[in-house]
Amino acid sequence: MSLLNIGMSGLSASHASLVTTGNNISNVDTVGYSRQQTVQNSKSSIQYGNVFIGTGTTLADVRRVYNSYLDAQLQTSTSLNSDAQAYLGQATQVDKLLSDSGTGVTKTLQSFFSAMQTLAGSSNDNAARQALLTNAQGLSGRFNAISQQLKQQGTYINDQLGSMADQVNKLASTVAAYNKKISEVSSSGGTPNELLDQRNETIRQLNELVGTQVTETEGRMDIYLGSGQPLVVGDTVNKLRVAADPADPTRSSVIMDRNGSSIDITNVMSGGEMGGLLRYRNDVLTPAVNGLGRIAMVVADQVNKQLGQGLDQSGNFGAALFNDINSAAAISQRSIANANNDPASGNLNVSIKDTSKLAASDYQVTFTSATGYSVRRLSDNTNMGSFDLGATPAPVIDGFSLSLNAGAVNSGDSFKITPTRSSAADMATVMTDVKRLATSAPLTSTKAQGNTGTGDASQPTLKTSLDIYDPTQRLEVQNAVKASMPVRMLMTSASAYEVFDAKGVSIGTGNIVPGQNNDLSISVPYTDASGAAKTFSVGMTVSGSPKAGDSFNIAMTAADSTDNRNAQALLALQSKATVGATATSPGVSFSEAYGGLVSTVGSLTKQGQLDATATDTIVTGARNARDSLSGVDLDEEAGNLTKYQQYYTASSQIIKTAQEIFSTLINAL
Amino acid sequence: MRISTAQYYATTAANYQRNLNNVMKTAEQASSGIKLETAADDPVGAARLLQLEQQKALLGQYTTNINALNTAQAQEESVLGSINTVLQKVSELTVRAGAASLNDDDRKSIGAEVAQAEQQLLSLMNSKDANGNYIFSGASNNTPPFARNSDGTYSYQGDQTQLELKIGDSMSLGLNDTGWEVFQQAINAARSTTTLTAPAVDDGRVALSSGLVSSGPAFDASFRGGEPYTLSFTSSTQFVITDASGNDVTAEATGAGKFDPNNKDGSDITFRGVSFALDITFQASDTPATVDAVIAGHSFKLEAKPDSFVSTRAPGNASTALVTQTQVTDAAAYNSFFPEGGAVLKFTSPTTFELYARPLTSSSTPVTTGSVAGGVATAAGVSFTLSTTPAPAANDQFDISVNTHQTQNVLDTVSQLRQALEMPTAGNPAAQRNLDSAIASSIANLGNAKNQVDLARGAIGARGNVMDMQRDQNQSTDLINTSTQSSIREADPAEVLTRLTMQQTMLQAAQLAFAKVSQLSLFNKL
């Protein structure tokens, strides 16, 4: 029974509490710190006869005020918020790029058609022709520029994934080291508060990079990614690395190495900055690249096609203004062979047959035999069916068809088909001679001098279209038209007519109804190179009441003509539905398609903004909840300081009293 | 609920940052006036804006076109006005020239004035616009529309294409009127002809003019159907007309075939839309007893003028061979493939030739080929009689132009009038009759030409009306477009400034609160 000992125990307990309070105060700004409290227990009492007298106090524990549930909330909300912020940061850039009138395509496209309209009013004006050519170069240059920016975004994502994977590895090793240390210290009894706090903080930082699931077993924290791939188990770490996707080398994918084998976790990863970037790449960047590419391809195709149907200033059929979308180089670059294919297998050529049916998507083609293959559309995971390489005509899937490039392929090979990915980057203006801009229509009709009736014939149109991607057919029909003209339609009576070719041979007869608009289709025969008999057809509308003996001549439009019918047809492309035709809808025009692209990216960005605001609120709430429990409040600690100071003073009084008792006892003797 | 110190500062800083962000954004909206900077601000609105911008661009194109059309029409209108004035003057000269009191010299001086008018007309019809393009050539703007041939006739070298420009979503208007429509299609009043078939030698007693079409519809409907007609005199007061199949159609003529031979001014016979002037001149030896005998037996063939050809030797020909006569020998072949607009006859050797459509270029292919038989080259149903000496050499070319006589260019009318006025008629009744019929047909054809010009001016006026209506519609659509765009894109200044004031107040309140609360610390009191 020693008052001194009791005083000493109180003193040391108060001292420890003061030190803990001081520790809390100095750690007020430490990230992830949980405030610590001392827990005191009274010492066991000693029995004197039938009374128990206490022996003082002892420090039972310095515990940290901590709730693992709140901590887990903070971690998951951190990963959500990082995901949303990374997604928003990237999406905003694409949104600005596409919708800004200085960088977007809309103004350049409008300026191109405006120059075309000026040309339609004065087809022989060299300045107007040059202006159109310059505008075409501006248009293709704009597509190139935007596509370049989008490509840089893709490269940026690959680079970021690489550096983030390194960071993840570092943080994961740190967590594993903490796991080891904590289990060593815990096994010898005691709770290492700082280590626990620091481990939690490291896991939170990890969540900023990638979404994790954390389970606590026996004091160690195991971290799992995605759909259960273990990143840290106890003190072992499975490292992440970034490599080129075997199906598509332009994209990086994230790979986890585990016990000598590798798993590709790109598609199951979510959350954190990495998850946000991957989500952005799938949902915004790839559709934007494909959508832009599709528009560029349709513009080049439709303008070239229409120019090919008309005559230029020299009286020859028109040349192409933009690059050929089915050139040998272009068709061989649209298919990417999987890195795991049979090394002896060749690659595929992808020819675009109908630009209006293109969907802005990539495709997965898998061979089930040497010639049979199945196609899956990747944007919405639709199975497009099974086809065969040997079928003629080649099957057209969503506007493109496949053929072998060089060597044969083997069963099991797979290819990624990207029909529209590089079209915007490849778009170029190839015409240099403005004389070759075909603004005139090929055929012109004239009424004969001696006509006595009131019949009138509209300007004729060549109804057989020239296929600019089939040089044989194109040359054949061009030569046939040139050689067959002029053609004469002679009225043999007021309602019957006969058609004669240039040599006076009758090539057909027909009837009209006088006084009405008669849409006629005249078939002109010719023989092709192999001697087969073919025809091309010419459309003309005859109205009024011609008399017997009246005739109408159809001839090739002369060189240097200011006829502007082909220019008008090119202008009609502004409103013609040329993009995205499906079974249920006829499609939309160029500018509407671009508007749809801008609007889609805008909506995704807007959604990203809302997500970022929402997750920001959630993470702030989670942080507040955790801080409210575990955070240090200086006022509270100030109160504690005062409290423990008093307890210390009171305990020191006990010692003073004990000392006085002793000296009283000594002095009495 | 506990508030930890770190949490307090972090929350305050975050709130302040958010308020500041809002103020900055509102300030930017206030200074730029735009609330939709990127598509994310309003995705649906952004898509709508792009559609509206597309519509505005189209409206801009239509306005450009309307302006171009206005300029072109104004110029054409003024040229047509000048041409009309010249035609008025020529008509007055023609009427004056028909007066019986004039002599050859008077007529010659009128002819000189007509020649001036002819040149003026040619230069007006070949007018160019501000860019140096011919306005009446159709689509061949670099070729002058009217050219004078070596024999004094004029031919149209342009085409019949009317260029169109769009002035509205579903509205296109013609930019030009071709010379073909305005000048070449004037109906020819003198498209009938009479030929004396019996007796073989003209004895000067009976003269029948070529005829003037007085009623176009009647001519096209009934005269053409039964030609060629034979008009034969049965006595000095009676004639009979039979059509091609031999039917007697005399009842359709004036007076049913009876006429008065002693009428001083001659008789006018109107038959199926054509008016012929009949003049009987008795010779001194004719007595009232013999008049019937001498007049009976005269017969004439009446028909529409057949197509006539002008074959011109090209100046660079190696030989001086000429085409002396050209006529249609196979009507079916001629109708079916003789080149419209003229042909070129090219000799590959003195006896073989090729026929091409005009113009002959390096890439032309021959319409037909053949060889000379008996000094006659026959191609596409037309026979060309060649001069025997000298024979044509290889690479000789002859330009063949066709006149169907259905229509007549006003330049040809004026030219023919001038030639008629320059011909002396003193004491030559036949020449006097030719002059009379020339003046009559000139007056009729000048009237037809003026009609065509008036039609063209009326069309220009109608187009102008349509353009004005369309322009008004375009303008109102543009206004609606602009206001819709600004309602989507632009910020309402009142709302923005109110918001800015409120946010500024919130920012100030946050600053004040922070200043006050951060001073409260227990450590300050101990």
mmCIF file of C-alpha atoms in Angstrom, chain A residues 25 28-29 35 95-96 99-100 106-107 110 113-114 117-118 120-122 124 444-452 459 483 485-486 488 490 500-505 547 549 551 553 560-565 568 571 574-575 591-592 594-595 598-599 602-603 605-606 609 623-625 627-639 641-642, chain B residues 1-7 10-11 18 25 37-44 46-47 50-51 53-55 57-58 61-62 64-65 68 131 133 138-142 159-166 172 175 180-181 184-185 220-221 224 332-341 357 365-368 402-407 520-523 526:
data_model
loop_
_atom_site.group_PDB
_atom_site.id
_atom_site.type_symbol
_atom_site.label_atom_id
_atom_site.label_comp_id
_atom_site.label_asym_id
_atom_site.label_seq_id
_atom_site.Cartn_x
_atom_site.Cartn_y
_atom_site.Cartn_z
ATOM 1 C CA ILE A 25 -2.116 17.969 -32.351
ATOM 2 C CA VAL A 28 -3.459 17.435 -37.540
ATOM 3 C CA ASP A 29 -2.367 17.813 -41.178
ATOM 4 C CA ARG A 35 -6.682 10.323 -33.899
ATOM 5 C CA ASP A 95 -16.187 17.864 -77.299
ATOM 6 C CA LYS A 96 -14.403 21.204 -77.743
ATOM 7 C CA SER A 99 -18.071 21.497 -81.753
ATOM 8 C CA ASP A 100 -15.899 24.583 -81.977
ATOM 9 C CA THR A 106 -19.157 22.213 -90.280
ATOM 10 C CA LYS A 107 -17.919 25.585 -91.478
ATOM 11 C CA GLN A 110 -20.440 24.771 -95.810
ATOM 12 C CA PHE A 113 -20.582 23.844 -101.005
ATOM 13 C CA SER A 114 -20.820 27.609 -101.183
ATOM 14 C CA GLN A 117 -22.749 27.048 -105.817
ATOM 15 C CA THR A 118 -20.697 29.958 -107.170
ATOM 16 C CA ALA A 120 -22.634 26.385 -110.761
ATOM 17 C CA GLY A 121 -23.489 29.964 -111.687
ATOM 18 C CA SER A 122 -20.405 30.443 -113.879
ATOM 19 C CA ASN A 124 -16.259 28.534 -117.114
ATOM 20 C CA THR A 444 -27.583 17.604 -124.199
ATOM 21 C CA SER A 445 -30.762 17.622 -126.265
ATOM 22 C CA THR A 446 -31.715 20.007 -129.027
ATOM 23 C CA LYS A 447 -34.907 20.412 -131.016
ATOM 24 C CA ALA A 448 -34.643 20.200 -134.788
ATOM 25 C CA GLN A 449 -35.064 23.388 -136.789
ATOM 26 C CA GLY A 450 -38.039 22.206 -138.760
ATOM 27 C CA ASN A 451 -40.254 21.071 -135.897
ATOM 28 C CA THR A 452 -43.833 22.107 -136.521
ATOM 29 C CA GLN A 459 -32.386 17.768 -120.949
ATOM 30 C CA ALA A 483 -19.322 6.482 -129.982
ATOM 31 C CA MET A 485 -23.908 9.930 -129.977
ATOM 32 C CA PRO A 486 -25.738 11.681 -131.564
ATOM 33 C CA ARG A 488 -32.202 11.112 -132.824
ATOM 34 C CA LEU A 490 -38.067 11.091 -134.666
ATOM 35 C CA PHE A 500 -32.151 6.241 -134.665
ATOM 36 C CA ASP A 501 -28.494 5.997 -133.818
ATOM 37 C CA ALA A 502 -25.729 8.100 -135.384
ATOM 38 C CA LYS A 503 -25.612 5.923 -138.517
ATOM 39 C CA GLY A 504 -29.337 5.961 -139.080
ATOM 40 C CA VAL A 505 -30.021 2.484 -137.775
ATOM 41 C CA LYS A 547 -46.233 16.433 -134.888
ATOM 42 C CA GLY A 549 -41.722 14.594 -138.629
ATOM 43 C CA SER A 551 -37.326 15.268 -134.089
ATOM 44 C CA ASN A 553 -31.478 15.171 -131.000
ATOM 45 C CA ASP A 560 -16.057 24.376 -122.731
ATOM 46 C CA SER A 561 -19.788 24.260 -122.127
ATOM 47 C CA THR A 562 -21.177 26.195 -119.188
ATOM 48 C CA ASP A 563 -23.775 23.492 -118.599
ATOM 49 C CA ASN A 564 -24.092 23.132 -114.846
ATOM 50 C CA ARG A 565 -26.293 20.084 -114.353
ATOM 51 C CA GLN A 568 -26.333 20.959 -109.437
ATOM 52 C CA LEU A 571 -24.988 20.550 -104.700
ATOM 53 C CA GLN A 574 -25.917 18.621 -99.250
ATOM 54 C CA SER A 575 -29.396 17.362 -98.525
ATOM 55 C CA SER A 591 -23.955 17.708 -92.095
ATOM 56 C CA GLU A 592 -26.695 15.903 -90.220
ATOM 57 C CA TYR A 594 -21.656 15.362 -88.303
ATOM 58 C CA GLY A 595 -24.300 17.061 -86.175
ATOM 59 C CA VAL A 598 -21.160 16.332 -82.174
ATOM 60 C CA SER A 599 -24.398 15.867 -80.304
ATOM 61 C CA GLY A 602 -21.738 16.436 -76.281
ATOM 62 C CA SER A 603 -24.276 14.275 -74.472
ATOM 63 C CA THR A 605 -19.571 14.871 -72.010
ATOM 64 C CA LYS A 606 -22.621 16.348 -70.320
ATOM 65 C CA GLN A 609 -20.085 16.403 -66.066
ATOM 66 C CA ARG A 623 -14.450 11.946 -46.477
ATOM 67 C CA ASN A 624 -16.487 14.088 -44.102
ATOM 68 C CA ALA A 625 -17.961 11.009 -42.430
ATOM 69 C CA ASP A 627 -12.987 12.737 -40.736
ATOM 70 C CA SER A 628 -15.841 13.371 -38.421
ATOM 71 C CA LEU A 629 -14.917 10.163 -36.621
ATOM 72 C CA SER A 630 -11.187 9.901 -37.069
ATOM 73 C CA GLY A 631 -10.083 13.459 -37.770
ATOM 74 C CA VAL A 632 -8.318 15.650 -35.226
ATOM 75 C CA ASP A 633 -10.224 18.630 -33.860
ATOM 76 C CA LEU A 634 -7.810 21.154 -32.428
ATOM 77 C CA ASP A 635 -10.358 22.593 -30.070
ATOM 78 C CA GLU A 636 -11.073 19.187 -28.663
ATOM 79 C CA GLU A 637 -7.384 18.463 -28.267
ATOM 80 C CA ALA A 638 -6.931 21.848 -26.583
ATOM 81 C CA GLY A 639 -9.598 20.834 -24.085
ATOM 82 C CA LEU A 641 -4.544 19.174 -22.998
ATOM 83 C CA THR A 642 -6.114 21.219 -20.226
ATOM 84 C CA MET B 1 -21.375 15.385 -35.362
ATOM 85 C CA ARG B 2 -17.697 16.150 -34.906
ATOM 86 C CA ILE B 3 -15.989 18.471 -37.279
ATOM 87 C CA SER B 4 -12.280 17.815 -37.485
ATOM 88 C CA THR B 5 -10.068 20.844 -38.133
ATOM 89 C CA ALA B 6 -8.664 19.480 -41.387
ATOM 90 C CA GLN B 7 -12.160 18.718 -42.582
ATOM 91 C CA ALA B 10 -10.875 21.396 -46.684
ATOM 92 C CA THR B 11 -14.632 21.916 -46.943
ATOM 93 C CA ARG B 18 -16.756 26.134 -56.397
ATOM 94 C CA LYS B 25 -18.172 31.050 -65.722
ATOM 95 C CA GLU B 37 -19.803 27.230 -75.844
ATOM 96 C CA THR B 38 -19.438 23.516 -76.522
ATOM 97 C CA ALA B 39 -21.931 20.787 -77.268
ATOM 98 C CA ALA B 40 -21.755 19.580 -73.662
ATOM 99 C CA ASP B 41 -23.495 22.736 -72.470
ATOM 100 C CA ASP B 42 -26.647 21.701 -74.311
ATOM 101 C CA PRO B 43 -26.295 18.603 -76.528
ATOM 102 C CA VAL B 44 -29.767 18.744 -78.048
ATOM 103 C CA ALA B 46 -26.046 21.966 -80.257
ATOM 104 C CA ALA B 47 -27.459 19.487 -82.762
ATOM 105 C CA LEU B 50 -25.899 22.728 -86.546
ATOM 106 C CA GLN B 51 -29.090 22.091 -88.490
ATOM 107 C CA GLU B 53 -26.488 26.736 -89.537
ATOM 108 C CA GLN B 54 -26.853 24.377 -92.466
ATOM 109 C CA GLN B 55 -30.163 26.010 -93.368
ATOM 110 C CA ALA B 57 -25.757 28.365 -95.417
ATOM 111 C CA LEU B 58 -28.292 27.136 -97.986
ATOM 112 C CA GLN B 61 -26.384 30.187 -101.476
ATOM 113 C CA TYR B 62 -29.875 30.992 -102.702
ATOM 114 C CA THR B 64 -26.073 34.571 -104.155
ATOM 115 C CA ASN B 65 -27.960 32.875 -106.948
ATOM 116 C CA ALA B 68 -26.578 36.504 -110.105
ATOM 117 C CA ASN B 131 -17.362 38.432 -117.751
ATOM 118 C CA ASN B 133 -19.432 35.576 -122.100
ATOM 119 C CA GLY B 138 -26.865 29.019 -124.223
ATOM 120 C CA ALA B 139 -24.145 26.920 -122.630
ATOM 121 C CA SER B 140 -21.475 27.635 -125.242
ATOM 122 C CA ASN B 141 -20.529 31.029 -123.830
ATOM 123 C CA ASN B 142 -17.315 31.381 -125.780
ATOM 124 C CA ASP B 159 -26.917 25.534 -128.305
ATOM 125 C CA GLN B 160 -30.373 25.261 -126.756
ATOM 126 C CA THR B 161 -29.389 24.697 -123.134
ATOM 127 C CA GLN B 162 -30.958 26.901 -120.510
ATOM 128 C CA LEU B 163 -28.826 26.982 -117.353
ATOM 129 C CA GLU B 164 -30.687 26.763 -114.101
ATOM 130 C CA LEU B 165 -29.826 27.983 -110.620
ATOM 131 C CA LYS B 166 -31.541 27.060 -107.402
ATOM 132 C CA SER B 172 -34.937 26.623 -109.810
ATOM 133 C CA LEU B 175 -30.338 31.985 -115.897
ATOM 134 C CA TRP B 180 -32.538 29.772 -130.356
ATOM 135 C CA GLU B 181 -35.656 30.574 -128.319
ATOM 136 C CA GLN B 184 -34.320 31.633 -134.199
ATOM 137 C CA GLN B 185 -37.860 30.446 -133.547
ATOM 138 C CA ASP B 220 -49.964 23.407 -140.342
ATOM 139 C CA ALA B 221 -53.218 21.557 -139.996
ATOM 140 C CA ARG B 224 -49.341 20.459 -145.153
ATOM 141 C CA ALA B 332 -36.720 8.630 -144.662
ATOM 142 C CA ALA B 333 -32.947 8.463 -144.399
ATOM 143 C CA TYR B 334 -32.710 12.254 -144.336
ATOM 144 C CA ASN B 335 -35.206 12.482 -141.478
ATOM 145 C CA SER B 336 -33.624 9.704 -139.515
ATOM 146 C CA PHE B 337 -29.983 10.606 -139.399
ATOM 147 C CA PHE B 338 -28.869 13.601 -141.401
ATOM 148 C CA PRO B 339 -26.915 15.574 -138.783
ATOM 149 C CA GLU B 340 -29.029 18.214 -137.112
ATOM 150 C CA GLY B 341 -27.408 21.616 -137.065
ATOM 151 C CA ALA B 357 -21.800 16.170 -137.951
ATOM 152 C CA THR B 365 -16.500 9.707 -136.208
ATOM 153 C CA PRO B 366 -18.185 9.769 -139.647
ATOM 154 C CA VAL B 367 -21.949 9.443 -139.768
ATOM 155 C CA THR B 368 -21.714 7.681 -143.069
ATOM 156 C CA VAL B 402 -29.710 23.330 -143.747
ATOM 157 C CA ASN B 403 -32.620 25.753 -143.812
ATOM 158 C CA THR B 404 -35.980 24.209 -143.131
ATOM 159 C CA HIS B 405 -37.858 27.474 -143.689
ATOM 160 C CA GLN B 406 -40.248 26.739 -140.835
ATOM 161 C CA THR B 407 -38.708 29.541 -138.827
ATOM 162 C CA LEU B 520 -12.397 31.005 -33.152
ATOM 163 C CA SER B 521 -9.839 28.637 -31.655
ATOM 164 C CA LEU B 522 -9.523 27.473 -28.120
ATOM 165 C CA PHE B 523 -5.764 27.849 -28.319
ATOM 166 C CA LEU B 526 -5.755 29.580 -23.251
#
